[in-house]
């Protein structure tokens, strides 16, 4: 009985040693691959969260074209200038960035793990097997800006689109080391068709 217990104990010890050695070899050989996979996964998840957060703001009416941009016209009704309401822009930036930062930090770490099957046999075992954990440590220097774009929409018509560009600096922890990178995403938040000549003036104001 004691002999059997000794053999079992030795077998377990050998298994632990082999596991530690294999993990060390795995860590050395696939370190950069795992980091790249983790970064790609966090980039995709973060970009999806940014797009979803902005889409929800649009659906609930928190982002509206005529709140962000308004026209100045002459006595003949011709548009002479487009002006951006910077107070509304700053409000939207603050609201959306707060939502995005909270949702990114709340990402489930289990959803960010790297399955071993995706590392060794991605053709057959992608997304399967034990996972290497990936943790989001912090969100730094998140920022957003509005971009304006004009394009032809027909005879004497111009499509004006407002695009929100969001950038977020993310730090992650994988295999005991940290990695930092910037995630950027652009989403069209509002648009309108301008009939007539597009004015040369496009101002940012606080009105």
Coordinates of N, CA and C in Angstrom, one line a residue, residues 8-186:
X8 N 2.5 6.8 -6.7 CA 1.5 7.8 -7.1 C 2.0 9.2 -6.8
X9 N 2.7 9.4 -5.6 CA 3.2 10.7 -5.3 C 4.3 11.1 -6.3
X10 N 5.2 10.1 -6.6 CA 6.2 10.4 -7.5 C 5.7 10.8 -8.9
X11 N 4.6 10.0 -9.3 CA 4.0 10.3 -10.6 C 3.4 11.7 -10.6
X12 N 2.7 12.1 -9.5 CA 2.2 13.4 -9.5 C 3.2 14.5 -9.5
X13 N 4.3 14.3 -8.8 CA 5.4 15.2 -8.8 C 6.0 15.4 -10.2
X14 N 6.2 14.2 -10.9 CA 6.7 14.2 -12.2 C 5.8 15.0 -13.2
X15 N 4.5 14.8 -13.0 CA 3.5 15.5 -13.8 C 3.5 17.0 -13.6
X16 N 3.7 17.4 -12.4 CA 3.8 18.8 -12.0 C 5.0 19.4 -12.7
X17 N 6.2 18.7 -12.6 CA 7.4 19.2 -13.2 C 7.3 19.3 -14.7
X18 N 6.7 18.3 -15.3 CA 6.5 18.3 -16.8 C 5.6 19.5 -17.2
X19 N 4.6 19.7 -16.4 CA 3.6 20.8 -16.7 C 4.3 22.1 -16.6
X20 N 5.1 22.3 -15.5 CA 5.9 23.6 -15.3 C 6.8 23.8 -16.5
X21 N 7.5 22.8 -16.9 CA 8.5 22.9 -18.0 C 7.8 23.2 -19.3
X22 N 6.7 22.5 -19.6 CA 5.9 22.8 -20.8 C 5.4 24.2 -20.8
X23 N 4.9 24.7 -19.6 CA 4.4 26.0 -19.5 C 5.5 27.0 -19.8
X24 N 6.7 26.8 -19.3 CA 7.8 27.7 -19.5 C 8.2 27.7 -21.0
X25 N 8.2 26.5 -21.6 CA 8.6 26.5 -23.0 C 7.5 27.2 -23.8
X26 N 6.2 27.0 -23.5 CA 5.1 27.6 -24.1 C 5.2 29.1 -24.0
X27 N 5.6 29.6 -22.8 CA 5.6 31.0 -22.6 C 6.8 31.7 -23.4
X28 N 7.9 31.0 -23.5 CA 9.0 31.5 -24.2 C 8.8 31.5 -25.7
X29 N 8.3 30.4 -26.2 CA 8.1 30.2 -27.7 C 7.0 31.0 -28.2
X30 N 5.9 31.1 -27.5 CA 4.7 31.7 -28.0 C 4.3 33.1 -27.4
X31 N 5.3 33.6 -26.6 CA 5.0 34.9 -25.9 C 4.5 36.0 -26.8
X32 N 5.2 36.3 -27.9 CA 4.8 37.4 -28.7 C 3.5 37.1 -29.5
X33 N 3.3 35.8 -29.9 CA 2.1 35.4 -30.5 C 0.9 35.6 -29.6
X34 N 1.1 35.2 -28.4 CA 0.0 35.3 -27.4 C -0.3 36.8 -27.1
X35 N 0.7 37.6 -27.0 CA 0.5 39.0 -26.8 C -0.2 39.7 -28.0
X36 N 0.2 39.3 -29.2 CA -0.5 39.8 -30.4 C -1.9 39.4 -30.4
X37 N -2.2 38.1 -30.1 CA -3.6 37.7 -30.1 C -4.4 38.4 -29.0
X38 N -3.8 38.6 -27.9 CA -4.5 39.3 -26.8 C -4.8 40.8 -27.2
X39 N -3.8 41.4 -27.8 CA -4.1 42.8 -28.3 C -5.2 42.9 -29.3
X40 N -5.1 42.0 -30.3 CA -6.1 41.9 -31.3 C -7.5 41.7 -30.7
X41 N -7.6 40.8 -29.8 CA -8.9 40.5 -29.2 C -9.4 41.7 -28.4
X42 N -8.6 42.4 -27.6 CA -9.0 43.6 -26.9 C -9.4 44.7 -27.8
X43 N -8.6 44.9 -28.9 CA -8.9 45.9 -29.9 C -10.3 45.7 -30.5
X44 N -10.6 44.5 -30.9 CA -11.9 44.2 -31.5 C -13.0 44.4 -30.5
X45 N -12.8 43.9 -29.2 CA -13.9 44.0 -28.2 C -14.1 45.5 -27.9
X46 N -13.0 46.3 -27.7 CA -13.1 47.7 -27.4 C -13.8 48.5 -28.5
X47 N -13.4 48.2 -29.8 CA -14.0 48.8 -30.9 C -15.5 48.5 -31.0
X48 N -15.9 47.3 -30.7 CA -17.3 46.9 -30.7 C -18.1 47.7 -29.7
X49 N -17.5 47.8 -28.5 CA -18.1 48.6 -27.4 C -18.3 50.0 -27.7
X50 N -17.3 50.6 -28.4 CA -17.4 52.0 -28.8 C -18.5 52.2 -29.7
X51 N -18.6 51.4 -30.8 CA -19.6 51.5 -31.8 C -21.0 51.3 -31.2
X52 N -21.1 50.3 -30.3 CA -22.4 50.0 -29.6 C -22.9 51.2 -28.7
X53 N -21.9 51.7 -28.0 CA -22.3 52.9 -27.1 C -22.8 54.1 -27.9
X54 N -22.1 54.4 -29.0 CA -22.5 55.5 -29.8 C -23.9 55.2 -30.5
X55 N -24.0 54.0 -31.0 CA -25.3 53.6 -31.6 C -26.5 53.8 -30.6
X56 N -26.3 53.4 -29.4 CA -27.3 53.5 -28.4 C -27.7 55.0 -28.1
X57 N -26.6 55.8 -28.1 CA -26.9 57.3 -27.9 C -27.7 57.8 -29.1
X58 N -27.4 57.4 -30.3 CA -28.2 57.8 -31.5 C -29.6 57.3 -31.4
X59 N -29.8 56.1 -31.0 CA -31.2 55.5 -31.0 C -32.0 56.2 -29.9
X60 N -31.4 56.6 -28.8 CA -32.2 57.3 -27.7 C -32.3 58.8 -28.0
X61 N -31.8 59.3 -29.1 CA -31.9 60.7 -29.4 C -31.0 61.6 -28.7
X62 N -30.0 61.1 -28.0 CA -29.0 61.9 -27.4 C -28.1 62.6 -28.3
X63 N -28.0 62.1 -29.5 CA -27.1 62.7 -30.6 C -28.1 63.1 -31.7
X64 N -28.2 64.4 -32.0 CA -29.1 64.8 -33.1 C -28.3 65.9 -33.9
X65 N -28.5 65.8 -35.2 CA -27.7 66.7 -36.0 C -28.0 68.2 -35.7
X66 N -29.2 68.6 -35.6 CA -29.6 70.0 -35.4 C -29.2 70.5 -34.0
X67 N -28.8 69.6 -33.1 CA -28.2 70.1 -31.8 C -26.8 70.4 -31.9
X68 N -26.1 69.7 -32.8 CA -24.6 69.8 -33.0 C -24.3 70.9 -34.0
X69 N -25.1 70.9 -35.1 CA -24.8 71.9 -36.2 C -26.0 72.7 -36.5
X70 N -25.8 74.0 -36.7 CA -27.0 74.8 -37.1 C -26.5 75.7 -38.3
X71 N -27.5 76.2 -39.1 CA -27.2 77.0 -40.2 C -27.5 78.4 -40.0
X72 N -26.6 79.2 -40.6 CA -26.9 80.7 -40.7 C -27.4 80.9 -42.2
X73 N -28.4 81.7 -42.3 CA -28.9 82.0 -43.7 C -29.0 83.5 -43.9
X74 N -29.0 83.9 -45.2 CA -29.2 85.3 -45.5 C -30.7 85.6 -45.7
X75 N -31.0 86.8 -46.2 CA -32.4 87.2 -46.3 C -33.1 86.4 -47.4
X76 N -32.3 85.8 -48.3 CA -32.9 85.0 -49.4 C -33.1 83.5 -49.0
X77 N -32.7 83.2 -47.8 CA -32.8 81.8 -47.3 C -31.7 80.9 -47.7
X78 N -30.6 81.5 -48.3 CA -29.5 80.8 -48.7 C -28.5 80.5 -47.5
X79 N -28.1 79.3 -47.3 CA -27.2 79.0 -46.2 C -25.9 79.7 -46.4
X80 N -25.5 80.5 -45.5 CA -24.2 81.2 -45.6 C -23.1 80.6 -44.7
X81 N -23.5 79.9 -43.7 CA -22.5 79.3 -42.8 C -23.1 78.1 -42.0
X82 N -22.2 77.2 -41.7 CA -22.5 76.1 -40.8 C -21.8 76.3 -39.5
X83 N -22.4 76.2 -38.4 CA -21.7 76.4 -37.1 C -21.9 75.2 -36.2
X84 N -20.9 74.8 -35.5 CA -20.9 73.7 -34.6 C -21.1 74.3 -33.1
X85 N -22.1 73.7 -32.5 CA -22.4 74.0 -31.1 C -21.4 73.3 -30.2
X86 N -20.3 74.0 -29.8 CA -19.3 73.3 -29.0 C -19.7 72.9 -27.6
X87 N -20.6 73.6 -27.0 CA -21.1 73.2 -25.7 C -21.8 71.8 -25.8
X88 N -22.6 71.6 -26.9 CA -23.2 70.3 -27.1 C -22.2 69.2 -27.4
X89 N -21.2 69.6 -28.2 CA -20.2 68.6 -28.6 C -19.4 68.2 -27.3
X90 N -19.1 69.1 -26.5 CA -18.4 68.7 -25.2 C -19.2 67.9 -24.3
X91 N -20.5 68.2 -24.3 CA -21.4 67.3 -23.5 C -21.5 65.9 -24.0
X92 N -21.6 65.8 -25.3 CA -21.7 64.4 -25.9 C -20.3 63.7 -25.7
X93 N -19.2 64.4 -25.9 CA -17.9 63.7 -25.6 C -17.8 63.2 -24.2
X94 N -18.2 64.0 -23.2 CA -18.1 63.6 -21.8 C -19.0 62.4 -21.6
X95 N -20.3 62.4 -22.0 CA -21.2 61.4 -21.8 C -20.8 60.1 -22.4
X96 N -20.4 60.1 -23.7 CA -20.0 58.9 -24.4 C -18.7 58.3 -23.8
X97 N -17.7 59.1 -23.6 CA -16.5 58.6 -23.0 C -16.7 58.0 -21.7
X98 N -17.5 58.5 -20.8 CA -17.8 57.9 -19.5 C -18.4 56.5 -19.7
X99 N -19.4 56.4 -20.6 CA -20.0 55.1 -20.9 C -19.0 54.1 -21.4
X100 N -18.2 54.5 -22.4 CA -17.2 53.7 -23.0 C -16.2 53.2 -22.0
X101 N -15.6 54.1 -21.2 CA -14.6 53.7 -20.2 C -15.2 52.7 -19.2
X102 N -16.4 52.9 -18.7 CA -17.0 52.0 -17.8 C -17.2 50.6 -18.4
X103 N -17.7 50.6 -19.6 CA -18.0 49.3 -20.3 C -16.7 48.5 -20.6
X104 N -15.7 49.2 -21.0 CA -14.4 48.5 -21.3 C -13.8 47.9 -20.0
X105 N -13.8 48.7 -18.9 CA -13.3 48.1 -17.6 C -14.2 47.0 -17.1
X106 N -15.4 47.0 -17.5 CA -16.4 45.9 -17.0 C -16.3 44.7 -17.9
X107 N -15.5 44.7 -18.9 CA -15.4 43.5 -19.8 C -15.1 42.2 -19.0
X108 N -15.8 41.2 -19.3 CA -15.6 39.9 -18.6 C -14.2 39.3 -19.0
X109 N -13.3 39.1 -18.0 CA -12.0 38.6 -18.3 C -12.1 37.2 -19.0
X110 N -13.1 36.4 -18.7 CA -13.3 35.1 -19.4 C -13.5 35.3 -20.8
X111 N -14.1 36.4 -21.3 CA -14.3 36.6 -22.7 C -13.1 37.0 -23.4
X112 N -12.1 37.4 -22.7 CA -10.8 37.9 -23.3 C -9.7 36.9 -23.3
X113 N -9.9 35.7 -22.7 CA -8.9 34.7 -22.6 C -8.5 34.2 -24.0
X114 N -7.3 33.7 -24.2 CA -6.8 33.2 -25.4 C -6.9 31.6 -25.3
X115 N -7.8 31.0 -26.0 CA -7.9 29.5 -26.0 C -6.7 28.9 -26.6
X116 N -6.2 27.8 -25.9 CA -4.9 27.2 -26.4 C -5.2 26.6 -27.8
X117 N -6.4 26.2 -28.1 CA -6.7 25.6 -29.4 C -6.4 26.6 -30.5
X118 N -6.7 27.9 -30.2 CA -6.5 28.9 -31.2 C -5.0 29.2 -31.5
X119 N -4.2 28.7 -30.5 CA -2.7 28.9 -30.6 C -2.0 27.8 -31.3
X120 N -2.4 26.5 -31.1 CA -1.8 25.4 -31.6 C -2.4 24.9 -32.9
X121 N -3.7 24.7 -32.9 CA -4.4 24.2 -34.1 C -5.6 25.0 -34.4
X122 N -5.3 26.3 -34.9 CA -6.4 27.2 -35.1 C -7.4 26.7 -36.2
X123 N -6.9 25.9 -37.2 CA -7.8 25.4 -38.2 C -8.8 24.4 -37.7
X124 N -8.5 23.7 -36.6 CA -9.4 22.7 -36.1 C -10.0 23.1 -34.7
X125 N -9.2 23.7 -33.9 CA -9.5 23.9 -32.5 C -9.7 25.4 -32.1
X126 N -9.9 26.3 -33.1 CA -10.1 27.7 -32.8 C -11.2 27.9 -31.8
X127 N -10.8 28.7 -30.7 CA -11.8 29.0 -29.7 C -12.0 27.9 -28.7
X128 N -11.3 26.9 -28.7 CA -11.5 25.7 -27.8 C -10.3 25.5 -26.9
X129 N -10.5 24.8 -25.8 CA -9.5 24.4 -24.9 C -9.3 25.4 -23.7
X130 N -8.4 25.1 -22.8 CA -8.1 26.0 -21.7 C -7.7 27.4 -22.2
X131 N -8.0 28.4 -21.4 CA -7.6 29.8 -21.9 C -6.5 30.4 -21.1
X132 N -5.7 31.2 -21.8 CA -4.7 32.0 -21.1 C -5.4 33.4 -20.8
X133 N -5.5 33.7 -19.5 CA -6.3 34.9 -19.1 C -5.6 36.2 -19.6
X134 N -6.5 37.2 -20.0 CA -6.1 38.5 -20.4 C -6.9 39.5 -19.5
X135 N -6.2 40.4 -18.9 CA -6.9 41.3 -18.0 C -6.7 42.8 -18.5
X136 N -7.7 43.6 -18.5 CA -7.6 45.0 -18.8 C -7.3 45.7 -17.5
X137 N -6.1 46.4 -17.5 CA -5.7 47.0 -16.2 C -6.2 48.4 -16.1
X138 N -6.2 49.2 -17.2 CA -6.6 50.6 -17.1 C -6.9 51.2 -18.4
X139 N -7.7 52.3 -18.3 CA -8.0 53.1 -19.5 C -7.4 54.5 -19.3
X140 N -6.6 54.9 -20.2 CA -5.9 56.2 -20.1 C -6.1 57.1 -21.3
X141 N -6.2 58.4 -21.1 CA -6.2 59.3 -22.2 C -7.3 59.0 -23.3
X142 N -8.5 58.7 -22.8 CA -9.5 58.5 -23.8 C -10.0 59.9 -24.3
X143 N -10.3 60.0 -25.6 CA -10.6 61.3 -26.2 C -11.6 61.0 -27.4
X144 N -12.3 62.1 -27.7 CA -13.2 62.0 -28.9 C -13.3 63.3 -29.6
X145 N -13.5 63.3 -30.9 CA -13.6 64.5 -31.7 C -14.6 64.3 -32.8
X146 N -15.2 65.4 -33.2 CA -16.1 65.3 -34.3 C -15.5 65.7 -35.6
X147 N -15.7 65.0 -36.7 CA -15.1 65.3 -38.0 C -16.3 65.6 -38.9
X148 N -16.1 66.5 -39.8 CA -17.1 66.9 -40.8 C -16.7 66.5 -42.2
X149 N -17.7 65.9 -42.9 CA -17.4 65.5 -44.3 C -18.5 65.9 -45.2
X150 N -18.2 66.4 -46.4 CA -19.2 66.8 -47.4 C -19.0 65.9 -48.6
X151 N -20.1 65.4 -49.2 CA -20.0 64.6 -50.4 C -21.3 64.9 -51.3
X152 N -21.2 64.7 -52.6 CA -22.3 65.0 -53.5 C -23.4 64.0 -53.2
X153 N -24.7 64.5 -53.2 CA -25.8 63.6 -53.0 C -26.9 63.7 -54.1
X154 N -26.5 64.4 -55.2 CA -27.5 64.6 -56.3 C -27.3 66.0 -56.8
X155 N -28.2 66.3 -57.7 CA -28.1 67.6 -58.4 C -28.4 68.7 -57.3
X156 N -27.4 69.6 -57.2 CA -27.5 70.7 -56.3 C -27.8 70.3 -54.8
X157 N -27.3 69.1 -54.5 CA -27.5 68.6 -53.1 C -26.2 68.1 -52.6
X158 N -26.0 68.3 -51.3 CA -24.7 67.8 -50.7 C -25.0 67.1 -49.4
X159 N -24.4 66.0 -49.2 CA -24.6 65.2 -47.9 C -23.5 65.7 -47.0
X160 N -24.0 66.1 -45.8 CA -23.0 66.5 -44.7 C -23.1 65.5 -43.6
X161 N -22.0 64.8 -43.3 CA -21.9 63.8 -42.3 C -21.0 64.3 -41.1
X162 N -21.5 64.0 -39.9 CA -20.7 64.2 -38.7 C -20.2 62.8 -38.2
X163 N -18.9 62.7 -38.2 CA -18.3 61.4 -37.7 C -17.6 61.7 -36.4
X164 N -17.9 60.8 -35.5 CA -17.2 60.9 -34.1 C -16.0 59.9 -34.1
X165 N -14.9 60.4 -33.9 CA -13.6 59.6 -33.8 C -13.2 59.5 -32.3
X166 N -13.2 58.2 -31.9 CA -12.9 58.0 -30.5 C -11.5 57.2 -30.4
X167 N -10.7 57.7 -29.5 CA -9.4 57.0 -29.3 C -9.3 56.7 -27.8
X168 N -8.8 55.5 -27.5 CA -8.7 55.0 -26.1 C -7.4 54.3 -25.9
X169 N -6.6 54.8 -24.9 CA -5.3 54.1 -24.6 C -5.6 53.0 -23.5
X170 N -5.3 51.8 -23.9 CA -5.6 50.6 -23.1 C -4.3 49.9 -22.6
X171 N -4.3 49.5 -21.3 CA -3.2 48.7 -20.8 C -3.8 47.3 -20.4
X172 N -3.1 46.3 -20.9 CA -3.6 44.9 -20.6 C -2.5 44.1 -19.9
X173 N -2.9 43.1 -19.2 CA -1.9 42.2 -18.5 C -2.1 40.8 -19.1
X174 N -1.0 40.2 -19.7 CA -1.1 38.9 -20.2 C 0.3 38.2 -20.0
X175 N 0.3 37.0 -19.5 CA 1.5 36.2 -19.2 C 2.4 37.0 -18.2
X176 N 1.8 37.7 -17.3 CA 2.5 38.4 -16.3 C 3.2 39.7 -16.7
X177 N 3.0 40.1 -18.0 CA 3.6 41.4 -18.4 C 2.5 42.3 -19.0
X178 N 2.8 43.6 -19.0 CA 1.8 44.6 -19.4 C 2.1 45.0 -20.9
X179 N 1.0 45.4 -21.6 CA 1.1 45.9 -22.9 C 0.2 47.0 -23.1
X180 N 0.6 48.1 -23.7 CA -0.2 49.3 -23.9 C -0.4 49.6 -25.4
X181 N -1.5 50.0 -25.8 CA -1.8 50.4 -27.2 C -3.0 51.3 -27.2
X182 N -3.2 51.9 -28.4 CA -4.4 52.8 -28.6 C -5.4 52.2 -29.5
X183 N -6.6 52.2 -29.1 CA -7.7 51.7 -29.9 C -8.5 52.9 -30.5
X184 N -8.7 53.0 -31.8 CA -9.4 54.1 -32.4 C -10.6 53.5 -33.2
X185 N -11.7 54.3 -33.2 CA -12.9 53.9 -33.9 C -13.6 55.2 -34.4
X186 N -14.2 55.1 -35.6 CA -14.9 56.2 -36.2 C -16.3 55.7 -36.5

